[in-house]
Amino acid sequence: MDLVRTENLKVRFPLRGRAPFAPKKYVEAVNDVSIAIPRGQTYGLVGESGCGKSTLANALLGLQKPTSGHVYFDGQCLDTADRETFRALRRRMQMVFQDPFSALNPRFTVEKILQEPMKIRGGMTESEMRERVLDLLGMVGLSGEDLPRYPTDFSGGQRQRICIARAIALRPDFLVCDEPVSALDVSVHAQILNLLMDLQEQSGMTYLFISHNLAVVRDICADVGVMYLGMLMETGPADAVFSNPLHPYTRFLLSAVLDMNPESSRQPMLLKGEIPSPIDLPQGCAFCTRCPCATEQCRTVRPLLTEAESGHFAACHLLKKQEQG
Ligand code: SF4
């Protein structure tokens, strides 16, 4: 069963500072997105900066109210839940941020940082909290000796371990990992990713994993969604999307991944054209201003997500033509 699900989710932000009688304009941050994340699995979200990945994550966490559509967590609709239910559901979700340097209060010791969520929730004695903090430190590869130390005493990788320990302090069911290694030295990427995978194996947590690194997404995610200008361009099992990318934008992202084979003759795909403004999206396909395969139909008719093979969807008019051919 799916733990997290969205149904035709839209989030848009009004543009401020316009003349009093000017027509209202909106930034379309998330546009008609439906995804489902089964319990215990990892869903990878990829796309260029500003494509709406973080807004979608905030909506999944109940931090951003949808303009329309719904977010469901464990079968319950977040946006129509009463205050008590929402708070109870919200406690079961946490986030690991991109930058562990700014995510930790430099004036708090590790002990205080890790106890904070428990204090906010309440119901634990001092000794229970201390025991849990020691457990958490062990789980993320740190020790009791680190309790009185401050974030500035640690390396980037160690700080991200503290952030992860804080995120799992209340045993969440759902963890959003928003580019969790992109601010870290490359040498510690594998350690942090392995830690996240080990924790998932031990506790059965469900992850939304946001990343620019397609190789990592392919390795650790069961399903993947490719976003462009707030819309899902392609989604499906990671193996299917990466071995048989159906959407020209997915092909472009994959072609930009560094090829480690020195003898490979693969050339990165170059895109011409401008990215449209999210305030004034094209009437047809959002990718039509950059797509090398765009036709007149692409400029006027928006393609819908269509299932091309089991569970593998893409929003491109070319799919229909391939089917007909
Ligand atoms: Fe390119 Fe047209 Fe497909 Fe959009 S619908 S990705 S413009 S071919």
Coordinates of C-alpha atoms and ligand atoms in Angstrom, one line a residue:
M1 CA 0.0 0.0 0.0
D2 CA 1.2 3.5 -0.7
L3 CA 2.3 5.6 2.3
V4 CA 2.3 8.9 0.4
R5 CA 0.2 9.9 -2.6
T6 CA -0.7 13.0 -4.4
E7 CA -3.7 13.5 -6.7
N8 CA -3.6 16.2 -9.4
L9 CA -1.6 18.4 -7.0
K10 CA -1.2 22.1 -8.0
V11 CA 0.7 24.7 -6.0
R12 CA 0.9 28.2 -7.4
F13 CA 2.1 31.5 -5.8
P14 CA 0.6 34.9 -6.6
L15 CA 3.0 37.5 -7.9
R16 CA 3.0 40.5 -5.6
G17 CA 3.8 44.2 -6.3
R18 CA 1.6 44.5 -9.4
A19 CA -0.5 47.6 -10.2
P20 CA -3.9 47.5 -8.3
F21 CA -6.1 46.7 -11.3
A22 CA -3.6 44.6 -13.3
P23 CA -4.7 41.0 -13.9
K24 CA -3.4 38.6 -11.3
K25 CA -0.4 36.5 -12.3
Y26 CA 0.9 33.3 -10.7
V27 CA 4.0 31.3 -10.6
E28 CA 3.0 27.7 -11.4
A29 CA 5.3 25.8 -9.1
V30 CA 3.7 22.4 -9.1
N31 CA 1.3 21.6 -11.9
D32 CA -1.1 18.6 -11.8
V33 CA 1.3 16.1 -10.3
S34 CA 0.1 12.7 -9.2
I35 CA 2.7 10.4 -7.6
A36 CA 2.5 7.4 -5.2
I37 CA 5.3 6.1 -2.9
P38 CA 4.8 2.6 -1.6
R39 CA 5.7 2.0 2.0
G40 CA 9.4 1.3 2.6
Q41 CA 10.4 2.4 -0.9
T42 CA 12.4 5.3 -2.2
Y43 CA 11.0 7.6 -4.9
G44 CA 13.6 9.7 -6.7
L45 CA 12.7 13.2 -7.9
V46 CA 15.0 14.7 -10.6
G47 CA 15.1 17.9 -12.7
E48 CA 16.9 21.2 -13.0
S49 CA 17.0 23.8 -10.2
G50 CA 13.7 25.6 -9.9
C51 CA 11.6 22.9 -11.5
G52 CA 9.3 22.5 -8.4
K53 CA 10.9 19.6 -6.6
S54 CA 11.2 21.3 -3.3
T55 CA 7.7 22.8 -3.5
L56 CA 6.4 19.4 -4.1
A57 CA 8.3 18.0 -1.2
N58 CA 7.0 20.8 1.1
A59 CA 3.4 20.0 0.0
L60 CA 4.0 16.3 0.8
L61 CA 5.2 17.3 4.2
G62 CA 2.1 19.5 4.8
L63 CA 4.3 22.6 4.9
Q64 CA 2.7 24.0 1.7
K65 CA -1.0 24.0 1.2
P66 CA -2.1 22.8 -2.3
T67 CA -3.8 25.3 -4.5
S68 CA -5.9 22.4 -5.8
G69 CA -5.6 18.6 -5.7
H70 CA -4.7 16.5 -2.6
V71 CA -1.9 14.9 -0.6
Y72 CA -2.6 11.7 1.2
F73 CA -0.5 10.2 4.0
D74 CA -1.2 6.7 5.1
G75 CA -4.7 7.0 3.5
Q76 CA -5.6 10.3 5.1
C77 CA -6.0 13.5 3.2
L78 CA -3.6 16.1 4.7
D79 CA -5.3 19.2 3.5
T80 CA -8.8 18.3 4.9
A81 CA -7.5 16.7 8.1
D82 CA -8.5 18.4 11.4
R83 CA -5.8 20.0 13.4
E84 CA -5.2 17.1 15.8
T85 CA -5.1 14.5 13.0
F86 CA -2.8 16.7 10.9
R87 CA -0.4 17.2 13.8
A88 CA -0.3 13.4 14.5
L89 CA 0.4 12.7 10.8
R90 CA 3.0 15.5 10.6
R91 CA 5.0 13.9 13.4
R92 CA 5.5 10.8 11.3
M93 CA 7.3 12.8 8.6
Q94 CA 10.7 14.5 8.7
M95 CA 13.2 16.1 6.4
V96 CA 17.0 15.9 5.9
F97 CA 18.2 19.3 4.4
Q98 CA 20.7 19.9 1.7
D99 CA 23.1 22.0 3.8
P100 CA 24.1 20.6 7.2
F101 CA 26.1 23.7 7.9
S102 CA 23.0 25.9 8.2
A103 CA 20.6 23.2 9.4
L104 CA 22.2 23.0 12.9
N105 CA 22.1 25.7 15.5
P106 CA 25.8 26.4 16.2
R107 CA 25.0 27.4 19.8
F108 CA 23.5 24.0 20.7
T109 CA 25.5 20.9 21.7
V110 CA 24.8 17.7 19.9
E111 CA 22.9 16.5 23.0
K112 CA 20.6 19.5 22.9
I113 CA 20.1 19.3 19.1
L114 CA 19.0 15.6 19.4
Q115 CA 16.9 16.1 22.5
E116 CA 15.0 19.1 21.0
P117 CA 12.4 17.1 18.9
M118 CA 11.7 14.8 21.9
K119 CA 11.2 17.8 24.2
I120 CA 8.8 19.4 21.7
R121 CA 6.8 16.2 21.5
G122 CA 7.0 15.6 25.3
G123 CA 6.3 12.4 27.2
M124 CA 9.9 11.3 27.9
T125 CA 12.0 11.5 31.0
E126 CA 15.5 13.0 31.0
S127 CA 17.1 9.5 31.3
E128 CA 14.9 8.1 28.4
M129 CA 15.9 11.0 26.2
R130 CA 19.6 10.5 27.0
E131 CA 19.3 6.8 26.2
R132 CA 17.5 7.6 22.9
V133 CA 20.2 10.2 22.0
L134 CA 22.9 7.6 22.6
D135 CA 21.1 5.1 20.5
L136 CA 20.7 7.7 17.7
L137 CA 24.4 8.6 17.8
G138 CA 25.3 4.9 17.5
M139 CA 22.9 4.5 14.6
V140 CA 24.5 7.2 12.6
G141 CA 28.1 6.2 13.4
L142 CA 28.9 8.8 16.1
S143 CA 29.5 8.1 19.8
G144 CA 28.5 9.4 23.3
E145 CA 31.8 11.4 23.4
D146 CA 30.2 13.7 20.8
L147 CA 27.4 14.7 23.1
P148 CA 28.9 17.9 24.6
R149 CA 30.5 19.0 21.3
Y150 CA 29.1 21.8 19.0
P151 CA 28.3 21.5 15.2
T152 CA 31.4 23.6 14.4
D153 CA 33.6 20.8 15.9
F154 CA 32.5 18.4 13.1
S155 CA 33.2 17.9 9.4
G156 CA 30.4 18.3 6.8
G157 CA 29.7 14.6 6.6
Q158 CA 29.5 14.3 10.5
R159 CA 27.2 17.2 10.6
Q160 CA 24.9 15.5 8.1
R161 CA 25.0 12.5 10.3
I162 CA 23.8 14.6 13.2
C163 CA 21.0 16.0 11.0
I164 CA 19.9 12.5 10.0
A165 CA 20.0 11.5 13.7
R166 CA 17.7 14.5 14.5
A167 CA 15.4 13.6 11.7
I168 CA 14.9 10.0 12.8
A169 CA 14.7 10.9 16.6
L170 CA 10.9 10.5 16.7
R171 CA 11.0 7.3 14.5
P172 CA 9.3 8.9 11.4
D173 CA 7.7 6.7 8.7
F174 CA 8.5 9.2 5.9
L175 CA 11.8 11.0 5.3
V176 CA 12.3 13.6 2.6
C177 CA 16.0 13.8 1.7
D178 CA 16.4 17.1 -0.2
E179 CA 19.8 16.8 -2.0
P180 CA 21.3 15.3 1.2
V181 CA 24.9 15.0 -0.2
S182 CA 25.2 17.9 -2.6
A183 CA 26.8 20.3 -0.1
L184 CA 29.3 17.6 1.1
D185 CA 32.7 16.6 -0.1
V186 CA 32.5 13.9 -2.8
S187 CA 34.6 11.6 -0.6
V188 CA 31.7 11.3 2.0
H189 CA 28.8 10.9 -0.4
A190 CA 28.9 7.1 -0.4
Q191 CA 29.0 7.0 3.4
I192 CA 26.0 9.2 3.9
L193 CA 24.0 7.4 1.2
N194 CA 24.9 4.0 2.7
L195 CA 23.8 5.3 6.1
L196 CA 20.4 6.3 4.7
M197 CA 20.0 2.9 3.0
D198 CA 21.0 1.0 6.2
L199 CA 18.5 3.0 8.2
Q200 CA 15.8 2.3 5.7
E201 CA 16.5 -1.4 5.8
Q202 CA 16.4 -1.4 9.6
S203 CA 13.3 0.7 10.1
G204 CA 11.3 0.3 6.9
M205 CA 11.1 4.1 6.4
T206 CA 9.8 5.5 3.1
Y207 CA 11.9 8.1 1.3
L208 CA 11.4 10.9 -1.2
F209 CA 14.9 11.4 -2.5
I210 CA 15.5 14.7 -4.4
S211 CA 18.8 14.8 -6.3
H212 CA 20.6 16.2 -9.4
N213 CA 22.8 13.1 -9.4
L214 CA 21.1 10.6 -11.7
A215 CA 23.6 7.9 -11.1
V216 CA 22.7 7.9 -7.4
V217 CA 19.0 8.0 -8.1
R218 CA 19.3 5.0 -10.4
D219 CA 21.2 3.1 -7.6
I220 CA 19.0 3.8 -4.7
C221 CA 15.5 4.5 -5.9
A222 CA 12.8 2.1 -6.8
D223 CA 10.8 4.7 -8.8
V224 CA 11.7 8.0 -10.3
G225 CA 9.9 11.1 -11.4
V226 CA 11.4 13.6 -13.9
M227 CA 10.1 17.2 -13.3
Y228 CA 10.2 20.2 -15.7
L229 CA 8.6 23.5 -14.9
G230 CA 6.4 22.0 -12.1
M231 CA 5.2 19.1 -14.2
L232 CA 6.0 15.4 -14.4
M233 CA 7.5 14.7 -17.8
E234 CA 8.2 11.0 -17.1
T235 CA 7.8 8.6 -14.2
G236 CA 8.1 4.9 -13.6
P237 CA 10.4 2.2 -12.2
A238 CA 14.0 3.6 -12.1
D239 CA 15.4 0.7 -14.2
A240 CA 12.8 1.3 -16.9
V241 CA 13.2 5.1 -16.9
F242 CA 17.0 5.0 -17.1
S243 CA 17.4 2.1 -19.5
N244 CA 14.6 3.2 -21.8
P245 CA 14.0 7.0 -21.4
L246 CA 10.9 7.9 -23.3
H247 CA 10.9 11.7 -22.9
P248 CA 13.4 13.9 -24.8
Y249 CA 14.0 15.8 -21.5
T250 CA 14.9 12.7 -19.6
R251 CA 17.3 11.8 -22.5
F252 CA 18.8 15.2 -22.2
L253 CA 19.4 14.8 -18.5
L254 CA 20.9 11.4 -19.0
S255 CA 23.2 12.6 -21.8
A256 CA 24.6 15.2 -19.4
V257 CA 25.8 12.6 -16.9
L258 CA 29.5 12.3 -17.0
D259 CA 30.6 9.2 -18.9
M260 CA 33.4 7.4 -16.9
N261 CA 34.4 5.3 -20.0
P262 CA 37.3 7.2 -21.6
E263 CA 36.7 5.3 -24.9
S264 CA 33.0 6.2 -25.1
S265 CA 32.0 8.3 -28.1
R266 CA 28.8 9.4 -26.5
Q267 CA 28.1 13.1 -27.0
P268 CA 26.1 15.2 -24.6
M269 CA 22.8 16.4 -26.1
L270 CA 22.8 20.1 -26.5
L271 CA 19.5 22.1 -26.1
K272 CA 18.8 25.3 -27.8
G273 CA 16.0 27.7 -26.9
E274 CA 14.9 29.4 -23.7
I275 CA 13.3 27.9 -20.6
P276 CA 9.8 29.4 -20.5
S277 CA 8.8 31.5 -17.6
P278 CA 6.7 29.6 -14.9
I279 CA 4.4 32.7 -14.9
D280 CA 3.6 32.2 -18.6
L281 CA 3.8 28.6 -19.5
P282 CA 3.4 27.5 -23.1
Q283 CA 0.0 26.4 -24.1
G284 CA 1.3 23.1 -25.4
C285 CA 4.2 21.0 -24.1
A286 CA 6.3 22.8 -21.4
F287 CA 9.5 21.5 -23.1
C288 CA 8.6 22.6 -26.6
T289 CA 10.8 25.7 -26.6
R290 CA 13.9 23.5 -26.1
C291 CA 12.9 20.2 -27.6
P292 CA 14.7 19.1 -30.7
C293 CA 11.7 17.0 -31.8
A294 CA 9.0 19.7 -31.3
T295 CA 6.3 19.9 -33.9
E296 CA 3.4 22.3 -34.4
Q297 CA 1.1 20.0 -32.3
C298 CA 3.6 20.3 -29.4
R299 CA 3.3 24.1 -29.4
T300 CA -0.5 24.0 -29.1
V301 CA -1.6 20.8 -27.4
R302 CA -0.3 19.8 -23.9
P303 CA 0.6 16.1 -23.9
L304 CA -0.8 14.0 -21.1
L305 CA 1.1 11.4 -19.1
T306 CA 0.6 8.2 -21.0
E307 CA 1.5 4.6 -19.9
A308 CA 4.0 3.3 -22.5
E309 CA 4.9 0.1 -20.6
S310 CA 3.9 -1.3 -17.2
G311 CA 4.0 1.6 -14.7
H312 CA 6.2 3.7 -17.0
F313 CA 4.6 7.0 -18.1
A314 CA 5.7 9.9 -20.2
A315 CA 4.1 13.1 -21.4
C316 CA 5.2 13.4 -25.0
H317 CA 3.2 13.4 -28.3
L318 CA 6.0 11.2 -29.8
L319 CA 4.7 8.2 -27.8
K320 CA 1.4 8.2 -29.6
K321 CA 3.2 8.4 -33.0
Q322 CA 5.5 5.5 -32.0
E323 CA 2.4 3.4 -31.0
Q324 CA 0.7 4.2 -34.2
G325 CA 3.8 3.5 -36.2
Ligands
SF4_1 FE1 9.2 17.4 -27.5 FE2 6.8 17.5 -28.4 FE3 7.4 15.5 -26.9 FE4 7.2 17.9 -25.9 S1 5.6 16.7 -26.8 S2 8.8 16.5 -25.4 S3 8.0 19.2 -27.5 S4 8.3 16.0 -28.9

